[in-house]
PDB file of C-alpha atoms in Angstrom:
ATOM      1  CA  UNK Y   1      11.208  -9.424  34.184  1.00 43.00           C
ATOM      2  CA  UNK Y   2      14.270  -8.191  35.975  1.00 47.00           C
ATOM      3  CA  UNK Y   3      13.480  -4.499  35.652  1.00 58.00           C
ATOM      4  CA  UNK Y   4      10.167  -2.822  36.357  1.00 62.00           C
ATOM      5  CA  UNK Y   5       8.969   0.305  34.575  1.00 63.00           C
ATOM      6  CA  UNK Y   6       7.697   3.344  36.447  1.00 69.00           C
ATOM      7  CA  UNK Y   7       3.946   3.737  36.747  1.00 72.00           C
ATOM      8  CA  UNK Y   8       3.527   7.194  35.203  1.00 70.00           C
ATOM      9  CA  UNK Y   9       0.152   6.856  33.457  1.00 77.00           C
ATOM     10  CA  UNK Y  10      -2.965   7.969  35.316  1.00 81.00           C
ATOM     11  CA  UNK Y  11      -6.588   7.294  34.414  1.00 86.00           C
ATOM     12  CA  UNK Y  12      -6.911  10.172  31.942  1.00 86.00           C
ATOM     13  CA  UNK Y  13      -3.735   9.159  30.095  1.00 83.00           C
ATOM     14  CA  UNK Y  14      -5.000   5.572  29.956  1.00 85.00           C
ATOM     15  CA  UNK Y  15      -8.315   6.754  28.514  1.00 86.00           C
ATOM     16  CA  UNK Y  16      -6.682   8.951  25.891  1.00 84.00           C
ATOM     17  CA  UNK Y  17      -4.165   6.308  24.802  1.00 81.00           C
ATOM     18  CA  UNK Y  18      -7.027   3.885  24.201  1.00 84.00           C
ATOM     19  CA  UNK Y  19      -9.188   6.521  22.500  1.00 84.00           C
ATOM     20  CA  UNK Y  20      -6.271   7.773  20.425  1.00 79.00           C
ATOM     21  CA  UNK Y  21      -5.697   4.253  19.117  1.00 78.00           C
ATOM     22  CA  UNK Y  22      -9.331   4.162  17.948  1.00 81.00           C
ATOM     23  CA  UNK Y  23     -10.160   7.662  16.691  1.00 81.00           C
ATOM     24  CA  UNK Y  24      -8.572   8.034  13.271  1.00 72.00           C
ATOM     25  CA  UNK Y  25      -9.464   6.558   9.914  1.00 65.00           C
ATOM     26  CA  UNK Y  26     -12.334   4.759  11.696  1.00 71.00           C
ATOM     27  CA  UNK Y  27     -14.358   7.967  11.816  1.00 77.00           C
ATOM     28  CA  UNK Y  28     -12.694  10.212   9.225  1.00 75.00           C
ATOM     29  CA  UNK Y  29     -12.784   7.660   6.378  1.00 70.00           C
ATOM     30  CA  UNK Y  30     -14.922   4.581   7.080  1.00 76.00           C
ATOM     31  CA  UNK Y  31     -18.411   6.106   7.660  1.00 81.00           C
ATOM     32  CA  UNK Y  32     -18.925   6.846   3.959  1.00 77.00           C
ATOM     33  CA  UNK Y  33     -17.742   3.388   2.946  1.00 78.00           C
ATOM     34  CA  UNK Y  34     -20.099   1.834   5.505  1.00 81.00           C
ATOM     35  CA  UNK Y  35     -22.886   4.138   4.302  1.00 81.00           C
ATOM     36  CA  UNK Y  36     -22.418   2.735   0.823  1.00 81.00           C
ATOM     37  CA  UNK Y  37     -23.095  -0.764   2.175  1.00 82.00           C
ATOM     38  CA  UNK Y  38     -25.983  -0.079   4.586  1.00 81.00           C
ATOM     39  CA  UNK Y  39     -27.418   3.359   3.907  1.00 81.00           C
ATOM     40  CA  UNK Y  40     -28.569   5.305   7.003  1.00 85.00           C
ATOM     41  CA  UNK Y  41     -28.420   2.027   8.961  1.00 87.00           C
ATOM     42  CA  UNK Y  42     -24.645   2.538   9.119  1.00 88.00           C
ATOM     43  CA  UNK Y  43     -25.529   4.262  12.407  1.00 90.00           C
ATOM     44  CA  UNK Y  44     -26.781   0.923  13.756  1.00 91.00           C
ATOM     45  CA  UNK Y  45     -23.705  -0.771  12.281  1.00 91.00           C
ATOM     46  CA  UNK Y  46     -21.424   1.332  14.487  1.00 92.00           C
ATOM     47  CA  UNK Y  47     -23.499   0.412  17.539  1.00 93.00           C
ATOM     48  CA  UNK Y  48     -23.365  -3.284  16.597  1.00 92.00           C
ATOM     49  CA  UNK Y  49     -19.595  -3.166  16.068  1.00 91.00           C
ATOM     50  CA  UNK Y  50     -19.133  -1.572  19.501  1.00 91.00           C
ATOM     51  CA  UNK Y  51     -21.235  -4.312  21.118  1.00 92.00           C
ATOM     52  CA  UNK Y  52     -19.286  -7.040  19.302  1.00 91.00           C
ATOM     53  CA  UNK Y  53     -15.932  -5.711  20.543  1.00 90.00           C
ATOM     54  CA  UNK Y  54     -17.187  -5.493  24.160  1.00 91.00           C
ATOM     55  CA  UNK Y  55     -16.332  -9.134  25.113  1.00 91.00           C
ATOM     56  CA  UNK Y  56     -12.757  -8.629  23.912  1.00 86.00           C
ATOM     57  CA  UNK Y  57     -12.517  -5.396  25.906  1.00 88.00           C
ATOM     58  CA  UNK Y  58     -13.877  -7.085  29.041  1.00 91.00           C
ATOM     59  CA  UNK Y  59     -11.508 -10.060  28.806  1.00 88.00           C
ATOM     60  CA  UNK Y  60      -8.493  -7.860  28.060  1.00 86.00           C
ATOM     61  CA  UNK Y  61      -9.349  -5.592  30.994  1.00 88.00           C
ATOM     62  CA  UNK Y  62      -9.629  -8.640  33.271  1.00 89.00           C
ATOM     63  CA  UNK Y  63      -6.302 -10.127  32.162  1.00 86.00           C
ATOM     64  CA  UNK Y  64      -4.446  -6.803  32.269  1.00 85.00           C
ATOM     65  CA  UNK Y  65      -5.755  -6.218  35.794  1.00 88.00           C
ATOM     66  CA  UNK Y  66      -4.688  -9.696  36.913  1.00 85.00           C
ATOM     67  CA  UNK Y  67      -1.272  -9.393  35.205  1.00 84.00           C
ATOM     68  CA  UNK Y  68      -0.410  -5.668  35.067  1.00 81.00           C
ATOM     69  CA  UNK Y  69       2.838  -6.126  33.154  1.00 81.00           C
ATOM     70  CA  UNK Y  70       4.143  -5.060  29.754  1.00 77.00           C
ATOM     71  CA  UNK Y  71       3.429  -7.290  26.792  1.00 77.00           C
ATOM     72  CA  UNK Y  72      -0.335  -7.561  26.486  1.00 77.00           C
ATOM     73  CA  UNK Y  73      -1.284 -10.422  24.153  1.00 80.00           C
ATOM     74  CA  UNK Y  74       2.221 -11.894  24.220  1.00 81.00           C
ATOM     75  CA  UNK Y  75       2.204 -12.105  28.005  1.00 83.00           C
ATOM     76  CA  UNK Y  76      -1.202 -13.796  28.285  1.00 85.00           C
ATOM     77  CA  UNK Y  77      -0.549 -16.401  25.593  1.00 86.00           C
ATOM     78  CA  UNK Y  78       2.964 -17.039  26.925  1.00 85.00           C
ATOM     79  CA  UNK Y  79       1.550 -17.777  30.387  1.00 85.00           C
ATOM     80  CA  UNK Y  80      -1.294 -19.936  29.054  1.00 84.00           C
ATOM     81  CA  UNK Y  81       0.242 -21.778  26.077  1.00 88.00           C
ATOM     82  CA  UNK Y  82       3.995 -21.452  26.369  1.00 86.00           C
ATOM     83  CA  UNK Y  83       6.725 -19.175  24.995  1.00 86.00           C
ATOM     84  CA  UNK Y  84       6.633 -20.414  21.389  1.00 87.00           C
ATOM     85  CA  UNK Y  85       2.998 -19.490  20.769  1.00 88.00           C
ATOM     86  CA  UNK Y  86       3.402 -16.404  22.936  1.00 84.00           C
ATOM     87  CA  UNK Y  87       6.290 -15.194  20.774  1.00 86.00           C
ATOM     88  CA  UNK Y  88       4.299 -15.765  17.577  1.00 87.00           C
ATOM     89  CA  UNK Y  89       1.413 -13.738  19.012  1.00 83.00           C
ATOM     90  CA  UNK Y  90       3.750 -11.024  20.288  1.00 82.00           C
ATOM     91  CA  UNK Y  91       5.494 -10.593  16.942  1.00 85.00           C
ATOM     92  CA  UNK Y  92       2.134 -10.538  15.162  1.00 82.00           C
ATOM     93  CA  UNK Y  93       0.759  -7.890  17.519  1.00 79.00           C
ATOM     94  CA  UNK Y  94       3.939  -5.845  17.112  1.00 82.00           C
ATOM     95  CA  UNK Y  95       3.697  -5.956  13.309  1.00 79.00           C
ATOM     96  CA  UNK Y  96       0.012  -4.999  13.344  1.00 76.00           C
ATOM     97  CA  UNK Y  97       0.672  -1.931  15.502  1.00 76.00           C
ATOM     98  CA  UNK Y  98       3.686  -0.902  13.428  1.00 77.00           C
ATOM     99  CA  UNK Y  99       1.645  -1.166  10.223  1.00 75.00           C
ATOM    100  CA  UNK Y 100      -1.234   0.772  11.774  1.00 73.00           C
ATOM    101  CA  UNK Y 101       1.104   3.547  12.914  1.00 76.00           C
ATOM    102  CA  UNK Y 102       2.741   3.660   9.480  1.00 75.00           C
ATOM    103  CA  UNK Y 103      -0.651   3.916   7.786  1.00 71.00           C
ATOM    104  CA  UNK Y 104      -1.616   6.757  10.119  1.00 73.00           C
ATOM    105  CA  UNK Y 105       1.619   8.631   9.384  1.00 75.00           C
ATOM    106  CA  UNK Y 106       1.195   8.280   5.621  1.00 72.00           C
ATOM    107  CA  UNK Y 107      -2.396   9.496   5.928  1.00 69.00           C
ATOM    108  CA  UNK Y 108      -1.177  12.379   8.040  1.00 70.00           C
ATOM    109  CA  UNK Y 109       1.355  13.281   5.356  1.00 69.00           C
ATOM    110  CA  UNK Y 110      -1.424  13.304   2.760  1.00 65.00           C
ATOM    111  CA  UNK Y 111      -3.540  15.657   4.904  1.00 67.00           C
ATOM    112  CA  UNK Y 112      -0.575  17.973   5.379  1.00 70.00           C
ATOM    113  CA  UNK Y 113      -0.367  18.353   1.597  1.00 70.00           C
ATOM    114  CA  UNK Y 114      -3.604  20.330   1.853  1.00 64.00           C
ATOM    115  CA  UNK Y 115      -1.780  23.000   3.872  1.00 67.00           C
ATOM    116  CA  UNK Y 116       1.861  22.797   2.825  1.00 69.00           C
ATOM    117  CA  UNK Y 117       2.855  23.122  -0.863  1.00 70.00           C
ATOM    118  CA  UNK Y 118       5.174  20.131  -1.168  1.00 67.00           C
ATOM    119  CA  UNK Y 119       5.385  17.549  -3.980  1.00 70.00           C
ATOM    120  CA  UNK Y 120       2.897  14.698  -3.630  1.00 63.00           C
ATOM    121  CA  UNK Y 121       5.752  12.230  -3.990  1.00 69.00           C
ATOM    122  CA  UNK Y 122       7.248  13.538  -0.746  1.00 70.00           C
ATOM    123  CA  UNK Y 123       4.438  12.120   1.410  1.00 69.00           C
ATOM    124  CA  UNK Y 124       6.568   9.110   2.391  1.00 74.00           C
ATOM    125  CA  UNK Y 125       9.476  11.340   3.422  1.00 77.00           C
ATOM    126  CA  UNK Y 126       7.124  13.529   5.457  1.00 75.00           C
ATOM    127  CA  UNK Y 127       5.685  10.408   7.122  1.00 75.00           C
ATOM    128  CA  UNK Y 128       9.191   9.170   7.992  1.00 78.00           C
ATOM    129  CA  UNK Y 129      10.084  12.543   9.494  1.00 79.00           C
ATOM    130  CA  UNK Y 130       6.894  12.629  11.567  1.00 77.00           C
ATOM    131  CA  UNK Y 131       7.524   9.045  12.642  1.00 78.00           C
ATOM    132  CA  UNK Y 132      10.999  10.017  13.865  1.00 81.00           C
ATOM    133  CA  UNK Y 133       9.497  12.878  15.899  1.00 81.00           C
ATOM    134  CA  UNK Y 134       6.934  10.559  17.512  1.00 77.00           C
ATOM    135  CA  UNK Y 135       9.678   8.042  18.326  1.00 79.00           C
ATOM    136  CA  UNK Y 136      11.751  10.807  19.962  1.00 79.00           C
ATOM    137  CA  UNK Y 137       8.699  11.805  22.009  1.00 73.00           C
ATOM    138  CA  UNK Y 138       8.381   8.230  23.264  1.00 71.00           C
ATOM    139  CA  UNK Y 139      12.105   7.990  24.002  1.00 75.00           C
ATOM    140  CA  UNK Y 140      11.785  11.074  26.205  1.00 71.00           C
ATOM    141  CA  UNK Y 141       9.556   9.068  28.528  1.00 67.00           C
ATOM    142  CA  UNK Y 142       6.183   7.430  28.951  1.00 66.00           C
ATOM    143  CA  UNK Y 143       4.936  10.287  31.109  1.00 70.00           C
ATOM    144  CA  UNK Y 144       5.722  12.850  28.402  1.00 71.00           C
ATOM    145  CA  UNK Y 145       4.192  10.670  25.695  1.00 69.00           C
ATOM    146  CA  UNK Y 146       1.058  10.106  27.778  1.00 70.00           C
ATOM    147  CA  UNK Y 147       0.722  13.834  28.494  1.00 76.00           C
ATOM    148  CA  UNK Y 148       1.074  14.684  24.800  1.00 76.00           C
ATOM    149  CA  UNK Y 149      -1.521  12.033  23.964  1.00 76.00           C
ATOM    150  CA  UNK Y 150      -3.938  13.505  26.486  1.00 80.00           C
ATOM    151  CA  UNK Y 151      -3.608  17.001  24.990  1.00 85.00           C
ATOM    152  CA  UNK Y 152      -3.974  15.810  21.377  1.00 84.00           C
ATOM    153  CA  UNK Y 153      -6.962  13.541  21.995  1.00 85.00           C
ATOM    154  CA  UNK Y 154      -8.712  16.204  24.081  1.00 87.00           C
ATOM    155  CA  UNK Y 155      -8.341  18.699  21.226  1.00 87.00           C
ATOM    156  CA  UNK Y 156      -9.671  16.191  18.666  1.00 86.00           C
ATOM    157  CA  UNK Y 157     -12.666  15.269  20.833  1.00 88.00           C
ATOM    158  CA  UNK Y 158     -13.565  18.919  21.448  1.00 90.00           C
ATOM    159  CA  UNK Y 159     -13.512  19.643  17.702  1.00 87.00           C
ATOM    160  CA  UNK Y 160     -15.673  16.599  16.959  1.00 87.00           C
ATOM    161  CA  UNK Y 161     -18.165  17.477  19.710  1.00 89.00           C
ATOM    162  CA  UNK Y 162     -18.384  21.030  18.354  1.00 87.00           C
ATOM    163  CA  UNK Y 163     -19.011  19.585  14.889  1.00 85.00           C
ATOM    164  CA  UNK Y 164     -21.826  17.375  16.203  1.00 87.00           C
ATOM    165  CA  UNK Y 165     -23.465  20.180  18.196  1.00 86.00           C
ATOM    166  CA  UNK Y 166     -23.311  22.735  15.373  1.00 82.00           C
ATOM    167  CA  UNK Y 167     -24.331  20.392  12.563  1.00 80.00           C
ATOM    168  CA  UNK Y 168     -26.900  18.392  14.514  1.00 77.00           C
ATOM    169  CA  UNK Y 169     -29.377  21.291  14.540  1.00 80.00           C
ATOM    170  CA  UNK Y 170     -29.694  21.290  10.746  1.00 80.00           C
ATOM    171  CA  UNK Y 171     -29.988  17.522  10.234  1.00 78.00           C
ATOM    172  CA  UNK Y 172     -32.926  16.644   7.988  1.00 79.00           C
ATOM    173  CA  UNK Y 173     -35.093  13.792   9.422  1.00 85.00           C
ATOM    174  CA  UNK Y 174     -36.152  12.827   5.884  1.00 84.00           C
ATOM    175  CA  UNK Y 175     -32.601  11.690   5.120  1.00 82.00           C
ATOM    176  CA  UNK Y 176     -32.943   8.839   7.629  1.00 82.00           C
ATOM    177  CA  UNK Y 177     -35.791   7.295   5.623  1.00 81.00           C
ATOM    178  CA  UNK Y 178     -35.770   4.496   4.693  1.00 82.00           C
ATOM    179  CA  UNK Y 179     -33.407   3.638   7.538  1.00 84.00           C
ATOM    180  CA  UNK Y 180     -32.529   0.078   6.439  1.00 81.00           C
ATOM    181  CA  UNK Y 181     -31.934   0.044   2.688  1.00 78.00           C
ATOM    182  CA  UNK Y 182     -30.235  -3.345   2.258  1.00 77.00           C
ATOM    183  CA  UNK Y 183     -31.876  -5.411   4.987  1.00 79.00           C
ATOM    184  CA  UNK Y 184     -30.186  -6.932   8.055  1.00 83.00           C
ATOM    185  CA  UNK Y 185     -27.400  -8.330   5.877  1.00 86.00           C
ATOM    186  CA  UNK Y 186     -26.370  -4.804   4.923  1.00 83.00           C
ATOM    187  CA  UNK Y 187     -26.158  -3.750   8.575  1.00 88.00           C
ATOM    188  CA  UNK Y 188     -24.063  -6.798   9.510  1.00 90.00           C
ATOM    189  CA  UNK Y 189     -21.772  -6.294   6.513  1.00 88.00           C
ATOM    190  CA  UNK Y 190     -21.270  -2.631   7.384  1.00 87.00           C
ATOM    191  CA  UNK Y 191     -20.643  -3.534  11.050  1.00 89.00           C
ATOM    192  CA  UNK Y 192     -17.938  -6.000  10.010  1.00 86.00           C
ATOM    193  CA  UNK Y 193     -16.448  -3.301   7.807  1.00 82.00           C
ATOM    194  CA  UNK Y 194     -16.353  -0.572  10.486  1.00 84.00           C
ATOM    195  CA  UNK Y 195     -15.314  -2.997  13.247  1.00 84.00           C
ATOM    196  CA  UNK Y 196     -11.699  -1.912  12.725  1.00 78.00           C
ATOM    197  CA  UNK Y 197     -12.729   1.492  14.112  1.00 80.00           C
ATOM    198  CA  UNK Y 198     -12.619  -0.067  17.589  1.00 85.00           C
ATOM    199  CA  UNK Y 199      -9.479  -2.154  17.050  1.00 76.00           C
ATOM    200  CA  UNK Y 200      -7.255  -0.047  19.304  1.00 75.00           C
ATOM    201  CA  UNK Y 201      -9.357  -0.313  22.460  1.00 78.00           C
ATOM    202  CA  UNK Y 202      -7.396  -3.250  23.928  1.00 77.00           C
ATOM    203  CA  UNK Y 203      -3.900  -2.049  22.980  1.00 76.00           C
ATOM    204  CA  UNK Y 204      -3.495  -0.110  26.215  1.00 79.00           C
ATOM    205  CA  UNK Y 205      -3.095  -3.497  27.953  1.00 80.00           C
ATOM    206  CA  UNK Y 206       0.435  -3.696  26.516  1.00 77.00           C
ATOM    207  CA  UNK Y 207       1.502  -0.789  28.763  1.00 79.00           C
ATOM    208  CA  UNK Y 208      -0.269  -2.094  31.881  1.00 79.00           C
ATOM    209  CA  UNK Y 209       3.021  -2.118  33.808  1.00 80.00           C
ATOM    210  CA  UNK Y 210       3.192   1.684  33.552  1.00 78.00           C
ATOM    211  CA  UNK Y 211      -0.377   2.467  34.647  1.00 84.00           C
ATOM    212  CA  UNK Y 212      -0.999   3.763  38.158  1.00 82.00           C
ATOM    213  CA  UNK Y 213      -3.486   1.773  40.277  1.00 84.00           C
ATOM    214  CA  UNK Y 214      -3.954  -0.840  37.513  1.00 84.00           C
ATOM    215  CA  UNK Y 215      -6.819  -2.580  39.306  1.00 85.00           C
ATOM    216  CA  UNK Y 216      -8.873   0.594  38.937  1.00 87.00           C
ATOM    217  CA  UNK Y 217      -7.460   2.490  35.971  1.00 88.00           C
ATOM    218  CA  UNK Y 218      -7.117  -0.346  33.438  1.00 88.00           C
ATOM    219  CA  UNK Y 219     -10.772  -1.479  33.399  1.00 90.00           C
ATOM    220  CA  UNK Y 220     -12.023   2.110  33.662  1.00 91.00           C
ATOM    221  CA  UNK Y 221      -9.663   3.161  30.870  1.00 89.00           C
ATOM    222  CA  UNK Y 222     -10.569   0.335  28.477  1.00 90.00           C
ATOM    223  CA  UNK Y 223     -14.327   0.233  29.085  1.00 91.00           C
ATOM    224  CA  UNK Y 224     -14.689   3.982  29.533  1.00 91.00           C
ATOM    225  CA  UNK Y 225     -12.893   4.746  26.278  1.00 89.00           C
ATOM    226  CA  UNK Y 226     -14.991   2.150  24.431  1.00 91.00           C
ATOM    227  CA  UNK Y 227     -18.263   3.592  25.753  1.00 92.00           C
ATOM    228  CA  UNK Y 228     -17.328   7.200  25.029  1.00 92.00           C
ATOM    229  CA  UNK Y 229     -15.917   6.462  21.572  1.00 90.00           C
ATOM    230  CA  UNK Y 230     -19.002   4.442  20.606  1.00 92.00           C
ATOM    231  CA  UNK Y 231     -21.288   7.337  21.564  1.00 93.00           C
ATOM    232  CA  UNK Y 232     -19.044   9.800  19.701  1.00 91.00           C
ATOM    233  CA  UNK Y 233     -18.937   7.607  16.580  1.00 90.00           C
ATOM    234  CA  UNK Y 234     -22.708   7.167  16.522  1.00 92.00           C
ATOM    235  CA  UNK Y 235     -23.314  10.907  17.003  1.00 91.00           C
ATOM    236  CA  UNK Y 236     -20.888  11.854  14.210  1.00 88.00           C
ATOM    237  CA  UNK Y 237     -22.281   9.296  11.760  1.00 89.00           C
ATOM    238  CA  UNK Y 238     -25.863  10.307  12.601  1.00 89.00           C
ATOM    239  CA  UNK Y 239     -25.047  13.938  11.832  1.00 88.00           C
ATOM    240  CA  UNK Y 240     -23.197  12.967   8.651  1.00 85.00           C
ATOM    241  CA  UNK Y 241     -26.237  11.064   7.367  1.00 86.00           C
ATOM    242  CA  UNK Y 242     -28.606  13.858   8.348  1.00 84.00           C
ATOM    243  CA  UNK Y 243     -26.798  16.780   6.679  1.00 83.00           C
ATOM    244  CA  UNK Y 244     -25.578  15.299   3.382  1.00 79.00           C
ATOM    245  CA  UNK Y 245     -27.173  13.826   0.301  1.00 76.00           C
ATOM    246  CA  UNK Y 246     -26.465  10.070  -0.017  1.00 66.00           C
ATOM    247  CA  UNK Y 247     -24.880  10.449  -3.431  1.00 64.00           C
ATOM    248  CA  UNK Y 248     -22.438  13.109  -2.202  1.00 67.00           C
ATOM    249  CA  UNK Y 249     -20.704  11.033   0.498  1.00 68.00           C
ATOM    250  CA  UNK Y 250     -21.206   7.308  -0.170  1.00 64.00           C
ATOM    251  CA  UNK Y 251     -17.804   5.797  -0.879  1.00 60.00           C
ATOM    252  CA  UNK Y 252     -15.815   9.026  -0.336  1.00 63.00           C
ATOM    253  CA  UNK Y 253     -12.613   9.074   1.731  1.00 61.00           C
ATOM    254  CA  UNK Y 254     -13.363  12.461   3.348  1.00 67.00           C
ATOM    255  CA  UNK Y 255     -17.025  12.249   4.415  1.00 74.00           C
ATOM    256  CA  UNK Y 256     -16.720  14.272   7.623  1.00 76.00           C
ATOM    257  CA  UNK Y 257     -15.089  17.135   5.737  1.00 74.00           C
ATOM    258  CA  UNK Y 258     -17.929  17.094   3.196  1.00 74.00           C
ATOM    259  CA  UNK Y 259     -20.508  17.161   5.976  1.00 76.00           C
ATOM    260  CA  UNK Y 260     -18.683  19.982   7.761  1.00 78.00           C
ATOM    261  CA  UNK Y 261     -18.592  22.038   4.564  1.00 76.00           C
ATOM    262  CA  UNK Y 262     -22.336  21.538   4.108  1.00 75.00           C
ATOM    263  CA  UNK Y 263     -23.112  23.110   7.479  1.00 75.00           C
ATOM    264  CA  UNK Y 264     -20.093  25.201   8.495  1.00 75.00           C
ATOM    265  CA  UNK Y 265     -18.521  26.193   5.173  1.00 77.00           C
ATOM    266  CA  UNK Y 266     -14.797  26.401   4.544  1.00 78.00           C
ATOM    267  CA  UNK Y 267     -14.080  27.009   8.229  1.00 80.00           C
ATOM    268  CA  UNK Y 268     -15.677  23.666   9.079  1.00 77.00           C
ATOM    269  CA  UNK Y 269     -13.546  21.878   6.492  1.00 78.00           C
ATOM    270  CA  UNK Y 270     -10.335  23.364   7.895  1.00 83.00           C
ATOM    271  CA  UNK Y 271     -11.346  22.479  11.462  1.00 83.00           C
ATOM    272  CA  UNK Y 272     -12.110  18.875  10.470  1.00 80.00           C
ATOM    273  CA  UNK Y 273      -8.848  18.522   8.534  1.00 80.00           C
ATOM    274  CA  UNK Y 274      -6.885  19.808  11.533  1.00 83.00           C
ATOM    275  CA  UNK Y 275      -8.778  17.374  13.776  1.00 83.00           C
ATOM    276  CA  UNK Y 276      -7.963  14.540  11.364  1.00 80.00           C
ATOM    277  CA  UNK Y 277      -4.269  15.461  11.442  1.00 81.00           C
ATOM    278  CA  UNK Y 278      -4.252  15.491  15.244  1.00 83.00           C
ATOM    279  CA  UNK Y 279      -6.197  12.213  15.370  1.00 81.00           C
ATOM    280  CA  UNK Y 280      -3.687  10.511  13.080  1.00 79.00           C
ATOM    281  CA  UNK Y 281      -0.813  11.833  15.206  1.00 80.00           C
ATOM    282  CA  UNK Y 282      -2.479  10.345  18.297  1.00 78.00           C
ATOM    283  CA  UNK Y 283      -3.007   7.023  16.478  1.00 78.00           C
ATOM    284  CA  UNK Y 284       0.672   6.899  15.520  1.00 78.00           C
ATOM    285  CA  UNK Y 285       1.785   7.861  19.027  1.00 75.00           C
ATOM    286  CA  UNK Y 286      -0.462   5.281  20.702  1.00 75.00           C
ATOM    287  CA  UNK Y 287       0.692   2.623  18.231  1.00 75.00           C
ATOM    288  CA  UNK Y 288       4.389   3.295  18.761  1.00 77.00           C
ATOM    289  CA  UNK Y 289       3.952   3.495  22.545  1.00 75.00           C
ATOM    290  CA  UNK Y 290       2.077   0.170  22.640  1.00 76.00           C
ATOM    291  CA  UNK Y 291       4.136  -1.695  20.034  1.00 76.00           C
ATOM    292  CA  UNK Y 292       7.449  -0.965  21.758  1.00 76.00           C
ATOM    293  CA  UNK Y 293       6.319  -2.938  24.818  1.00 78.00           C
ATOM    294  CA  UNK Y 294       6.075  -6.234  22.900  1.00 78.00           C
ATOM    295  CA  UNK Y 295       9.798  -6.645  22.091  1.00 81.00           C
ATOM    296  CA  UNK Y 296      10.579  -5.286  25.571  1.00 80.00           C
ATOM    297  CA  UNK Y 297       8.453  -8.014  27.177  1.00 78.00           C
ATOM    298  CA  UNK Y 298       9.720 -10.758  24.831  1.00 81.00           C
ATOM    299  CA  UNK Y 299      13.333  -9.831  25.534  1.00 79.00           C
TER     300      UNK Y 299
END
């Protein structure tokens, strides 16, 4: 490309962009749906899903380190298979990130309804307004967007760690028995279902051109965020299973809030809802930041 972007993203920003693209509906919604398919073994399903995504994370880290330029998937396929297939892949990746960011913003609007008395039909308008704010943040610069991402993700992680520490002490061991309720097939099915929870781990490769010391920070950012997020997911799901009755959370869309209410009362619910709002903001920000690099690279 004729113009290079400034390398403004350090290791912590790289970690939080990758984590922000993962932590969202994957932990605030999917655990209960996975629990419905596998019972307490949904804990193992999250571990299995993290292991399955590891080869993709390793290969993406290797390619982004070798070619630290904007474009991610588009760039690699363009170099290997030509511009036609590269463009198809780039447009597909762009659409997937745009849809994911849109979904996060709509979910964020729905959570805001719990605090702000606005008509339910206005969720789309709220999502559009929040989307415009996130776009303006990204227009202001990658450094500013990365710094905001770091602050938001740090706040979300601290809330989730506090939830695990406080609720973990009252987990009932009897609720983990029997651990496997639907056999190995149930665990594999649940793992396939929650696999999307890790889908954002490789998206940071699309902004490789803006990462400082890419040979060090890209692999550490991708693999470090995957390892930390896997541990966090497993801890949260383990606590969720241990503090709630199976019939009260299986299939629900707000399982973490239910678990927080069971151990921390109304305060816990509010804290989890605020964490969910921040997590969805970070998902939208990471998606918009990453998706914008595909048309830039293709141009």
